[in-house]
Amino acid sequence: MSLFPRLRRDRRLVEAALRRYLPAAGSVPLTVRRAMAYSLFPGGKRLRPILSIAACRALGGAAIEMIHTYSLIHDDLPALDNDDLRRGRATSHRVFGEAMAILAGDALLTHAFEIAASYPAHQKLAARKVRAIRLLARAAGVNGMIGGQVLDLEAEGRPYSYGTLLRIHRGKTGALISAAVQIGGIMAGGSHADVRSLRAFGDSVGLAFQIIDDILDREGTTHRLGKTIGKDARARKATFPALLGIDESRRRAREAARRATRSISDLGTRGRPLGELAHFIIERVS
Amino acid sequence: MSLFPRLRRDRRLVEAALRRYLPAAGSVPLTVRRAMAYSLFPGGKRLRPILSIAACRALGGAAIEMIHTYSLIHDDLPALDNDDLRRGRATSHRVFGEAMAILAGDALLTHAFEIAASYPAHQKLAARKVRAIRLLARAAGVNGMIGGQVLDLEAEGRPYSYGTLLRIHRGKTGALISAAVQIGGIMAGGSHADVRSLRAFGDSVGLAFQIIDDILDREGTTHRLGKTIGKDARARKATFPALLGIDESRRRAREAARRATRSISDLGTRGRPLGELAHFIIERVS
């Protein structure tokens, strides 16, 4: 069988995943495990999981990252955060001018949906794709990311409650993180219950991520993070440390990460990499 | 059978379309026409055509208009065309401020894809929807509308050729008009040949529309058109009358409209309303 290089790589990923998610030796009767492995390996073309991975790569990977990036470009514009530095480089409008930065953001957002609808071009995935595109648009739209952005804009310089802060961050960062996790599940053909678990995981892990982000904005250095630091406080933006203090913020981030891990307990060993991700988010220093 | 009010309206639309598109009396043997009508009316629930109409309304209707509107909001921004007047009213950023206008545009673009993926929520339409969403994103993106916008931005104040002008307008306005026509065909379950005809029609009719638009920008009054007039010339924008003169522009618009009508000759009577549309575009005065 001849496969393109990328497909061959994906196939190796599938093989590794199959070995990893086979019940651990000793956890099940030896013979049945051996019989399971006997039929799983060497196996066939692995077409279905390769399709799944391709779908996750296009939709959950490239499309989401393009939407995230467009939101950063537009957020940095003079009319919004008016920022000069992003990921250690000059922001888009500083390099290409405002007009082109607006269009580049629009183009990335639009392209995300083109990719989501185009790859992989397999008729059988159409229903899953439609579901994933709907979720993606909802997470990125007025009820998600843009909604949070609007609330944030309106809350600037005003007193705010913990509830408002949660709503802002759930929209601004949480929605897209949660969508990313759910889309992986949808495109892989997960059940509705699976996707519900992934959603709960995504919501909690998104919150943990944002609290840590706020703490880093306070404590980090501009050099290390590659973006302008301390500007949340200067702009009197709604942040967790400003409202709760650093220690209490840290405690809530850990609590959210624990909640995340609990919500995927139903997925069993299939959820293991997600658990590791939750841990990584809490431990990150930049 | 109980139907929601909108569905009842759609059903009436379907009944009217069926009567209209039945072969004209006298054009076919009387008995076969009578037998055809006998079975067509009163007919059943008309579920399939109602679904088709709902799909066209969501995708070809609301979604496309939202994308068109977002592009106007962003085009009017100070960094781009810096316009104060649109459809007889103050532009979005004049009313809501620049930040909110940027976000509103982003939100409309995103919402267009949410709608496209959400309605009608019928599994059987998933494959058509994915195809339509891909087409919509492509038409609105860097190879379509945004691409034309970028070319236009770069051509401003420079000498330009007829080829450049065509490329600009094909992107800026033609792509979305053509997509609108094709999406109708896709969601209605048209064949690939049908959609190809619709594409040719859409491309030509889009060109005719843009030429007339350029002429109106020269000859119209701000009051009548509800947008700032004569600004193309002031901004030294690439336009058809500037390059070819009014008379030659008019001739080319008529020629494009004729080409449009020819390209749907294969659709027979099904293409009649489109032919009328092409005629309307040529005759419009505002």
Coordinates of C-alpha atoms in Angstrom, one line a residue:
Chain A
M1 CA 0.0 0.0 0.0
S2 CA 1.4 3.4 -1.0
L3 CA 0.6 6.3 1.2
F4 CA 1.6 10.0 1.1
P5 CA 4.2 10.9 3.7
R6 CA 1.7 12.7 5.9
L7 CA -0.7 9.8 5.8
R8 CA 2.2 7.5 6.7
R9 CA 2.9 9.8 9.7
D10 CA -0.7 9.7 10.7
R11 CA -0.7 6.0 10.4
R12 CA 2.2 5.8 12.8
L13 CA 0.2 8.1 15.2
V14 CA -2.7 5.7 15.0
E15 CA -0.5 2.7 15.7
A16 CA 1.0 4.4 18.7
A17 CA -2.4 5.4 20.0
L18 CA -3.7 1.9 19.6
R19 CA -0.8 0.5 21.6
R20 CA -1.2 3.2 24.3
Y21 CA -4.9 2.7 24.7
L22 CA -5.0 -1.0 24.7
P23 CA -5.9 -2.0 28.3
A24 CA -2.7 -2.2 30.4
A25 CA -1.2 -5.7 30.7
G26 CA -2.3 -7.1 34.1
S27 CA -5.5 -5.0 34.1
V28 CA -7.4 -7.6 32.1
P29 CA -7.2 -11.3 31.6
L30 CA -4.0 -12.1 29.6
T31 CA -5.6 -14.1 26.9
V32 CA -8.3 -11.7 25.9
R33 CA -5.7 -8.9 25.7
R34 CA -3.5 -11.0 23.6
A35 CA -6.4 -11.9 21.3
M36 CA -7.3 -8.2 21.1
A37 CA -3.8 -7.2 20.2
Y38 CA -3.5 -10.1 17.7
S39 CA -6.3 -8.7 15.6
L40 CA -5.4 -5.0 16.0
F41 CA -1.8 -5.5 14.8
P42 CA -0.6 -5.3 12.1
G43 CA -4.1 -4.2 11.0
G44 CA -5.3 -2.7 7.8
K45 CA -5.0 0.7 6.2
R46 CA -6.3 2.4 9.3
L47 CA -8.3 4.6 7.0
R48 CA -11.0 5.6 9.5
P49 CA -8.7 6.8 12.3
I50 CA -6.5 8.5 9.7
L51 CA -9.6 10.4 8.4
S52 CA -10.5 11.3 12.0
I53 CA -7.0 12.7 12.6
A54 CA -7.1 14.6 9.3
A55 CA -10.5 16.0 10.3
C56 CA -9.2 17.0 13.8
R57 CA -6.1 18.5 12.3
A58 CA -8.1 20.7 9.8
L59 CA -11.0 21.6 12.0
G60 CA -9.7 21.4 15.6
G61 CA -6.2 22.3 14.6
A62 CA -5.7 24.8 11.8
A63 CA -9.2 26.3 11.8
I64 CA -9.2 27.1 15.5
E65 CA -5.7 28.5 15.5
M66 CA -6.6 30.8 12.6
I67 CA -9.6 32.1 14.5
H68 CA -7.5 32.6 17.6
T69 CA -4.9 34.5 15.6
Y70 CA -7.4 36.7 13.8
S71 CA -8.8 37.7 17.3
L72 CA -5.3 38.6 18.4
I73 CA -4.7 40.8 15.3
H74 CA -8.0 42.7 15.8
D75 CA -7.6 43.0 19.6
D76 CA -4.2 44.6 19.1
L77 CA -5.6 47.3 16.8
P78 CA -5.4 51.0 17.9
A79 CA -9.2 51.1 18.3
L80 CA -9.1 48.2 20.7
D81 CA -6.1 47.3 22.9
N82 CA -3.6 49.5 20.8
D83 CA -0.8 47.1 21.4
D84 CA 2.6 47.1 19.8
L85 CA 4.0 43.7 20.8
R86 CA 2.7 40.2 20.4
R87 CA 4.6 36.9 20.7
G88 CA 7.8 38.8 20.9
R89 CA 7.2 40.6 17.6
A90 CA 5.7 43.9 16.4
T91 CA 1.9 43.5 16.1
S92 CA 0.4 43.2 12.6
H93 CA -0.8 46.8 12.2
R94 CA 2.6 48.1 13.2
V95 CA 4.1 46.1 10.3
F96 CA 1.4 46.2 7.6
G97 CA -0.6 49.2 8.5
E98 CA -4.1 49.2 10.0
A99 CA -6.1 48.6 6.8
M100 CA -4.1 45.5 6.0
A101 CA -4.3 44.2 9.6
I102 CA -8.1 44.5 9.6
L103 CA -8.3 42.6 6.2
A104 CA -5.7 40.0 7.4
G105 CA -7.9 39.3 10.4
D106 CA -11.0 39.1 8.3
A107 CA -9.2 36.8 5.9
L108 CA -8.0 34.4 8.7
L109 CA -11.5 34.2 10.1
T110 CA -13.0 33.4 6.7
H111 CA -10.2 31.0 5.8
A112 CA -10.8 29.1 9.0
F113 CA -14.3 28.2 7.8
E114 CA -13.1 27.3 4.3
I115 CA -10.6 24.9 5.8
A116 CA -13.2 23.5 8.2
A117 CA -15.6 22.8 5.3
S118 CA -12.9 21.5 2.9
Y119 CA -10.8 19.0 4.7
P120 CA -11.0 16.1 4.6
A121 CA -13.3 16.0 1.6
H122 CA -15.0 12.8 2.6
Q123 CA -18.8 12.7 2.1
K124 CA -19.3 10.5 5.2
L125 CA -17.9 13.2 7.5
A126 CA -20.4 15.8 6.3
A127 CA -22.8 15.6 9.2
R128 CA -19.9 15.7 11.8
K129 CA -18.4 18.6 10.0
V130 CA -21.6 20.6 10.0
R131 CA -21.9 20.0 13.7
A132 CA -18.3 21.0 14.3
I133 CA -18.6 24.2 12.1
R134 CA -21.7 25.2 14.0
L135 CA -19.9 24.8 17.3
L136 CA -16.8 26.6 16.1
A137 CA -18.9 29.6 14.8
R138 CA -20.9 29.7 18.0
A139 CA -17.7 29.7 20.2
A140 CA -16.1 32.4 18.1
G141 CA -19.3 34.6 17.8
V142 CA -21.4 37.0 19.9
N143 CA -22.3 34.3 22.4
G144 CA -18.7 33.3 22.8
M145 CA -15.4 35.0 22.0
I146 CA -16.7 38.3 20.5
G147 CA -19.3 38.5 23.3
G148 CA -16.6 38.3 25.9
Q149 CA -14.6 40.9 24.1
V150 CA -17.6 43.3 24.0
L151 CA -18.3 42.7 27.8
D152 CA -14.6 43.4 28.5
L153 CA -14.7 46.6 26.4
E154 CA -17.7 47.7 28.4
A155 CA -16.3 46.7 31.8
E156 CA -13.0 48.6 31.4
G157 CA -12.4 51.1 34.1
R158 CA -15.6 50.2 36.0
P159 CA -16.1 48.2 39.2
Y160 CA -16.9 44.6 38.3
S161 CA -18.1 41.5 40.1
Y162 CA -16.7 37.9 40.1
G163 CA -19.7 37.0 38.0
T164 CA -18.9 39.5 35.3
L165 CA -15.2 38.5 35.3
L166 CA -16.2 34.9 34.8
R167 CA -18.6 35.8 31.9
I168 CA -15.9 37.9 30.3
H169 CA -13.3 35.1 30.4
R170 CA -15.7 32.3 29.6
G171 CA -16.3 34.2 26.3
K172 CA -12.9 35.7 25.5
T173 CA -10.8 32.6 26.0
G174 CA -12.9 29.8 27.5
A175 CA -15.3 29.3 24.6
L176 CA -12.7 28.6 21.9
I177 CA -10.6 26.4 24.2
S178 CA -13.7 24.4 25.0
A179 CA -14.7 24.3 21.3
A180 CA -11.3 22.9 20.4
V181 CA -11.7 20.0 22.8
Q182 CA -15.2 19.2 21.7
I183 CA -14.4 19.4 18.0
G184 CA -11.8 16.7 18.5
G185 CA -14.5 14.5 20.0
I186 CA -17.1 15.3 17.4
M187 CA -14.8 14.6 14.4
A188 CA -13.5 11.4 16.0
G189 CA -17.1 10.3 16.1
G190 CA -17.5 10.5 19.9
S191 CA -21.0 10.0 21.5
H192 CA -23.1 12.9 22.8
A193 CA -22.1 11.9 26.3
D194 CA -18.4 12.0 25.3
V195 CA -18.8 15.4 23.8
R196 CA -20.6 16.6 27.0
S197 CA -17.7 15.4 29.1
L198 CA -15.3 17.1 26.8
R199 CA -17.3 20.3 27.1
A200 CA -17.1 20.3 30.9
F201 CA -13.4 19.6 30.7
G202 CA -12.9 22.4 28.1
D203 CA -14.8 24.9 30.2
S204 CA -12.8 24.2 33.4
V205 CA -9.5 24.0 31.7
G206 CA -10.2 27.2 29.9
L207 CA -10.9 28.9 33.2
A208 CA -7.7 27.6 34.7
F209 CA -5.8 28.8 31.7
Q210 CA -7.2 32.3 31.9
I211 CA -6.5 32.6 35.7
I212 CA -2.9 31.6 35.2
D213 CA -2.7 34.0 32.2
D214 CA -3.8 36.8 34.4
I215 CA -1.3 35.9 37.1
L216 CA 1.5 35.8 34.5
D217 CA 0.5 39.2 33.2
R218 CA 1.1 40.5 36.7
E219 CA 4.2 38.6 37.6
G220 CA 6.0 37.8 34.4
T221 CA 8.3 40.0 32.4
T222 CA 7.7 41.4 29.0
H223 CA 10.9 39.8 27.7
R224 CA 9.9 36.3 28.9
L225 CA 6.3 36.4 27.6
G226 CA 6.9 38.2 24.4
K227 CA 4.0 40.5 24.9
T228 CA 3.4 43.8 26.8
I229 CA 3.1 42.9 30.5
G230 CA 1.3 44.7 33.3
K231 CA -1.0 46.4 30.8
D232 CA -4.1 44.7 32.2
A233 CA -3.6 46.6 35.4
R234 CA -2.7 49.9 33.7
A235 CA -5.9 49.6 31.5
R236 CA -7.8 48.7 34.7
K237 CA -9.0 45.6 33.0
A238 CA -11.0 43.0 34.8
T239 CA -8.6 40.3 36.0
F240 CA -8.7 37.5 38.6
P241 CA -5.6 38.7 40.7
A242 CA -7.0 42.2 40.8
L243 CA -10.3 40.9 42.2
L244 CA -9.1 38.0 44.3
G245 CA -5.4 38.5 45.0
I246 CA -2.7 36.2 43.7
D247 CA -3.0 33.4 46.3
E248 CA -6.7 33.0 46.0
S249 CA -6.4 33.1 42.1
R250 CA -3.9 30.3 42.2
R251 CA -6.1 28.2 44.5
R252 CA -9.1 28.7 42.0
A253 CA -6.9 27.8 39.0
R254 CA -5.9 24.5 40.7
E255 CA -9.5 23.8 41.7
A256 CA -10.6 24.4 38.1
A257 CA -7.9 22.0 36.8
R258 CA -9.1 19.4 39.3
R259 CA -12.7 19.9 38.1
A260 CA -11.5 19.4 34.5
T261 CA -9.8 16.1 35.3
R262 CA -12.9 14.9 37.1
S263 CA -15.2 15.7 34.2
I264 CA -13.3 13.3 31.9
S265 CA -13.3 10.4 34.3
D266 CA -16.0 8.7 32.2
L267 CA -13.7 8.6 29.2
G268 CA -11.3 6.3 31.1
T269 CA -7.9 5.9 29.6
R270 CA -9.0 7.7 26.4
G271 CA -8.9 10.9 28.5
R272 CA -5.4 10.5 29.7
P273 CA -3.7 13.0 27.4
L274 CA -6.3 15.6 28.3
G275 CA -5.5 15.1 32.0
E276 CA -1.9 15.7 31.2
L277 CA -2.9 18.8 29.4
A278 CA -4.8 20.1 32.4
H279 CA -1.7 19.5 34.5
F280 CA 0.6 21.3 32.0
I281 CA -1.7 24.4 32.0
I282 CA -1.4 24.8 35.8
E283 CA 2.3 24.3 35.8
R284 CA 3.2 26.6 32.9
V285 CA 5.3 29.6 33.7
S286 CA 4.8 31.5 30.4
Chain B
M1 CA -51.4 18.9 8.7
S2 CA -50.3 21.7 11.0
L3 CA -47.4 23.8 10.0
F4 CA -45.7 26.9 11.5
P5 CA -46.7 30.2 9.8
R6 CA -43.4 30.4 8.0
L7 CA -43.6 26.9 6.7
R8 CA -47.2 27.6 5.5
R9 CA -45.8 30.6 3.6
D10 CA -43.0 28.5 2.1
R11 CA -45.6 26.0 1.1
R12 CA -47.5 28.6 -0.8
L13 CA -44.2 29.6 -2.5
V14 CA -43.7 26.0 -3.5
E15 CA -47.3 25.8 -4.9
A16 CA -46.8 29.0 -6.9
A17 CA -43.4 27.8 -8.3
L18 CA -44.9 24.5 -9.3
R19 CA -47.7 26.2 -11.2
R20 CA -45.2 28.6 -12.8
Y21 CA -42.7 25.9 -13.9
L22 CA -45.2 23.4 -15.2
P23 CA -44.8 23.4 -19.0
A24 CA -47.0 26.2 -20.5
A25 CA -50.4 25.0 -21.8
G26 CA -50.0 24.4 -25.6
S27 CA -46.3 23.7 -25.4
V28 CA -46.8 20.0 -24.6
P29 CA -49.5 17.5 -25.4
L30 CA -52.6 18.4 -23.4
T31 CA -53.2 15.1 -21.8
V32 CA -49.8 14.6 -20.4
R33 CA -49.8 18.1 -19.0
R34 CA -53.2 17.4 -17.4
A35 CA -51.9 14.1 -15.9
M36 CA -48.8 15.9 -14.6
A37 CA -50.8 18.6 -12.9
Y38 CA -53.3 16.0 -11.6
S39 CA -50.6 14.3 -9.5
L40 CA -48.8 17.5 -8.6
F41 CA -51.8 19.2 -7.0
P42 CA -53.0 19.2 -4.3
G43 CA -49.8 17.2 -3.5
G44 CA -48.4 16.3 -0.1
K45 CA -46.6 18.1 2.6
R46 CA -44.0 19.6 0.1
L47 CA -41.4 18.8 2.7
R48 CA -38.4 18.5 0.3
P49 CA -38.9 21.8 -1.5
I50 CA -39.7 23.5 1.8
L51 CA -36.4 22.3 3.2
S52 CA -34.7 23.5 0.0
I53 CA -36.2 27.0 0.5
A54 CA -35.3 27.0 4.2
A55 CA -31.8 26.0 3.2
C56 CA -31.6 28.7 0.6
R57 CA -33.0 31.3 3.0
A58 CA -30.5 30.5 5.7
L59 CA -27.4 30.0 3.5
G60 CA -28.0 31.9 0.4
G61 CA -30.1 34.5 2.1
A62 CA -29.2 35.5 5.6
A63 CA -25.6 34.2 5.7
I64 CA -24.6 36.0 2.5
E65 CA -26.3 39.2 3.5
M66 CA -24.5 39.1 6.8
I67 CA -21.1 38.7 5.1
H68 CA -21.9 41.5 2.6
T69 CA -22.9 43.8 5.5
Y70 CA -19.8 43.0 7.6
S71 CA -17.6 43.8 4.6
L72 CA -19.4 47.2 4.3
I73 CA -18.8 48.0 8.0
H74 CA -15.1 47.2 7.8
D75 CA -14.7 49.0 4.4
D76 CA -16.1 52.1 5.9
L77 CA -13.6 52.2 8.8
P78 CA -11.2 55.1 9.0
A79 CA -8.3 52.9 8.2
L80 CA -10.0 51.8 4.9
D81 CA -12.4 54.0 3.0
N82 CA -13.1 56.3 6.0
D83 CA -16.7 56.8 5.0
D84 CA -19.4 58.6 7.1
L85 CA -22.5 57.7 5.1
R86 CA -24.0 54.3 4.1
R87 CA -27.5 53.4 3.0
G88 CA -28.5 56.9 3.9
R89 CA -27.4 56.6 7.5
A90 CA -24.3 57.3 9.5
T91 CA -21.7 54.4 9.2
S92 CA -21.4 52.0 12.1
H93 CA -18.1 53.4 13.5
R94 CA -19.7 56.9 13.5
V95 CA -22.5 55.6 15.7
F96 CA -20.8 52.9 17.9
G97 CA -17.2 53.9 17.8
E98 CA -14.4 52.1 15.9
A99 CA -13.8 49.3 18.4
M100 CA -17.4 48.2 18.4
A101 CA -17.6 48.5 14.5
I102 CA -14.7 46.2 14.1
L103 CA -16.3 43.7 16.6
A104 CA -19.7 44.0 15.0
G105 CA -18.2 43.2 11.6
D106 CA -16.3 40.2 13.0
A107 CA -19.5 39.1 14.7
L108 CA -21.6 39.3 11.5
L109 CA -19.0 37.3 9.6
T110 CA -18.9 34.6 12.3
H111 CA -22.6 34.5 12.7
A112 CA -23.0 34.0 8.9
F113 CA -21.2 30.6 9.3
E114 CA -23.1 29.7 12.4
I115 CA -26.4 30.2 10.5
A116 CA -25.1 28.4 7.5
A117 CA -24.2 25.4 9.6
S118 CA -27.3 25.5 11.8
Y119 CA -30.3 25.8 9.5
P120 CA -32.2 23.8 8.5
A121 CA -31.0 21.1 11.0
H122 CA -31.6 18.2 8.7
Q123 CA -29.0 15.5 8.6
K124 CA -29.7 14.7 4.9
L125 CA -28.6 18.2 3.9
A126 CA -25.2 17.9 5.6
A127 CA -23.2 17.2 2.4
R128 CA -24.9 20.0 0.5
K129 CA -24.3 22.4 3.4
V130 CA -20.6 21.6 3.7
R131 CA -20.3 22.3 -0.1
A132 CA -22.2 25.5 0.2
I133 CA -20.2 26.7 3.3
R134 CA -16.9 25.9 1.5
L135 CA -18.1 28.0 -1.5
L136 CA -19.3 30.8 0.7
A137 CA -15.9 31.0 2.6
R138 CA -14.0 30.8 -0.6
A139 CA -16.0 33.6 -2.2
A140 CA -15.6 35.8 0.9
G141 CA -12.0 35.1 1.5
V142 CA -8.5 35.9 0.2
N143 CA -9.3 34.4 -3.2
G144 CA -12.6 36.3 -3.4
M145 CA -13.9 39.4 -1.7
I146 CA -11.0 40.1 0.6
G147 CA -8.5 39.5 -2.2
G148 CA -10.3 42.1 -4.4
Q149 CA -10.3 44.5 -1.5
V150 CA -6.5 44.1 -1.0
L151 CA -5.9 44.5 -4.8
D152 CA -8.1 47.6 -4.7
L153 CA -6.1 49.0 -1.7
E154 CA -2.9 48.4 -3.5
A155 CA -4.1 49.9 -6.9
E156 CA -5.3 53.1 -5.4
G157 CA -3.8 56.2 -7.0
R158 CA -1.8 54.1 -9.5
P159 CA -2.3 53.5 -13.2
Y160 CA -4.2 50.3 -13.7
S161 CA -5.1 48.1 -16.6
Y162 CA -8.5 46.7 -17.6
G163 CA -7.3 43.3 -16.4
T164 CA -6.5 44.6 -13.0
L165 CA -9.9 46.4 -12.8
L166 CA -11.7 43.1 -13.7
R167 CA -9.7 41.2 -11.1
I168 CA -10.5 43.8 -8.4
H169 CA -14.2 43.7 -9.1
R170 CA -14.5 40.0 -9.7
G171 CA -13.2 39.7 -6.1
K172 CA -14.8 42.6 -4.4
T173 CA -18.4 42.2 -5.6
G174 CA -18.5 39.4 -8.2
A175 CA -17.4 36.5 -6.0
L176 CA -20.2 36.9 -3.4
I177 CA -22.9 37.5 -6.0
S178 CA -21.8 34.5 -7.9
A179 CA -21.7 32.4 -4.7
A180 CA -25.2 33.5 -3.8
V181 CA -26.5 32.2 -7.1
Q182 CA -24.6 28.9 -6.9
I183 CA -25.6 28.3 -3.2
G184 CA -29.2 28.4 -4.3
G185 CA -28.5 25.7 -6.8
I186 CA -26.5 23.6 -4.4
M187 CA -29.0 23.7 -1.6
A188 CA -31.8 22.9 -4.0
G189 CA -29.9 19.8 -5.0
G190 CA -28.9 21.0 -8.5
S191 CA -26.5 18.9 -10.6
H192 CA -22.9 19.8 -11.1
A193 CA -23.8 21.0 -14.6
D194 CA -26.6 23.2 -13.1
V195 CA -24.2 24.8 -10.6
R196 CA -21.6 25.4 -13.4
S197 CA -24.3 27.3 -15.4
L198 CA -25.3 29.2 -12.3
R199 CA -21.6 30.1 -11.7
A200 CA -21.2 31.5 -15.2
F201 CA -24.5 33.4 -14.8
G202 CA -23.3 34.8 -11.4
D203 CA -19.9 35.8 -12.7
S204 CA -21.4 37.8 -15.6
V205 CA -24.3 39.3 -13.7
G206 CA -21.8 40.4 -10.9
L207 CA -19.7 42.2 -13.5
A208 CA -22.8 43.9 -15.0
F209 CA -23.8 45.0 -11.5
Q210 CA -20.4 46.4 -10.7
I211 CA -20.2 48.4 -14.0
I212 CA -23.6 49.9 -13.3
D213 CA -22.6 50.7 -9.8
D214 CA -19.5 52.5 -11.0
I215 CA -21.6 54.5 -13.4
L216 CA -24.1 55.4 -10.7
D217 CA -21.3 56.5 -8.4
R218 CA -20.3 59.0 -11.2
E219 CA -23.8 60.1 -12.2
G220 CA -26.0 59.6 -9.2
T221 CA -26.5 62.0 -6.3
T222 CA -25.6 61.3 -2.7
H223 CA -29.2 61.9 -1.7
R224 CA -30.6 59.4 -4.1
L225 CA -28.1 56.6 -3.5
G226 CA -27.8 57.1 0.3
K227 CA -24.0 56.8 0.2
T228 CA -21.2 59.3 -0.5
I229 CA -21.1 59.8 -4.3
G230 CA -18.2 60.7 -6.5
K231 CA -15.7 59.4 -3.9
D232 CA -14.3 56.7 -6.2
A233 CA -13.0 59.5 -8.5
R234 CA -11.7 61.6 -5.6
A235 CA -9.9 58.6 -4.1
R236 CA -8.6 57.8 -7.7
K237 CA -10.1 54.4 -7.4
A238 CA -10.1 51.9 -10.2
T239 CA -13.5 52.2 -11.9
F240 CA -14.9 51.2 -15.3
P241 CA -16.1 54.7 -16.4
A242 CA -12.7 56.2 -15.5
L243 CA -11.0 53.6 -17.7
L244 CA -13.5 53.2 -20.5
G245 CA -15.8 56.2 -20.4
I246 CA -19.5 56.1 -19.6
D247 CA -20.8 54.9 -23.0
E248 CA -18.3 52.0 -23.4
S249 CA -19.0 51.0 -19.8
R250 CA -22.7 50.9 -20.5
R251 CA -22.1 48.7 -23.6
R252 CA -20.0 46.3 -21.6
A253 CA -22.6 46.1 -18.8
R254 CA -25.3 45.2 -21.4
E255 CA -23.0 42.6 -23.0
A256 CA -22.3 41.0 -19.6
A257 CA -26.0 40.8 -18.9
R258 CA -26.6 39.1 -22.2
R259 CA -23.8 36.7 -21.5
A260 CA -25.4 36.0 -18.1
T261 CA -28.8 35.2 -19.8
R262 CA -27.1 32.9 -22.3
S263 CA -25.3 30.9 -19.7
I264 CA -28.5 29.8 -18.1
S265 CA -30.2 28.7 -21.3
D266 CA -29.6 25.0 -20.3
L267 CA -31.7 25.5 -17.2
G268 CA -34.8 26.2 -19.5
T269 CA -37.8 27.7 -17.7
R270 CA -36.1 27.1 -14.3
G271 CA -33.8 29.9 -15.1
R272 CA -36.5 32.4 -15.9
P273 CA -36.4 34.4 -12.6
L274 CA -32.7 34.7 -13.0
G275 CA -33.0 36.2 -16.5
E276 CA -35.4 38.7 -15.0
L277 CA -32.9 39.5 -12.4
A278 CA -30.2 40.2 -15.0
H279 CA -32.6 42.5 -16.7
F280 CA -33.4 44.3 -13.5
I281 CA -29.7 44.9 -12.7
I282 CA -29.1 46.6 -16.1
E283 CA -32.1 48.8 -15.7
R284 CA -31.7 49.9 -12.1
V285 CA -31.1 53.6 -11.4
S286 CA -29.9 53.4 -7.8

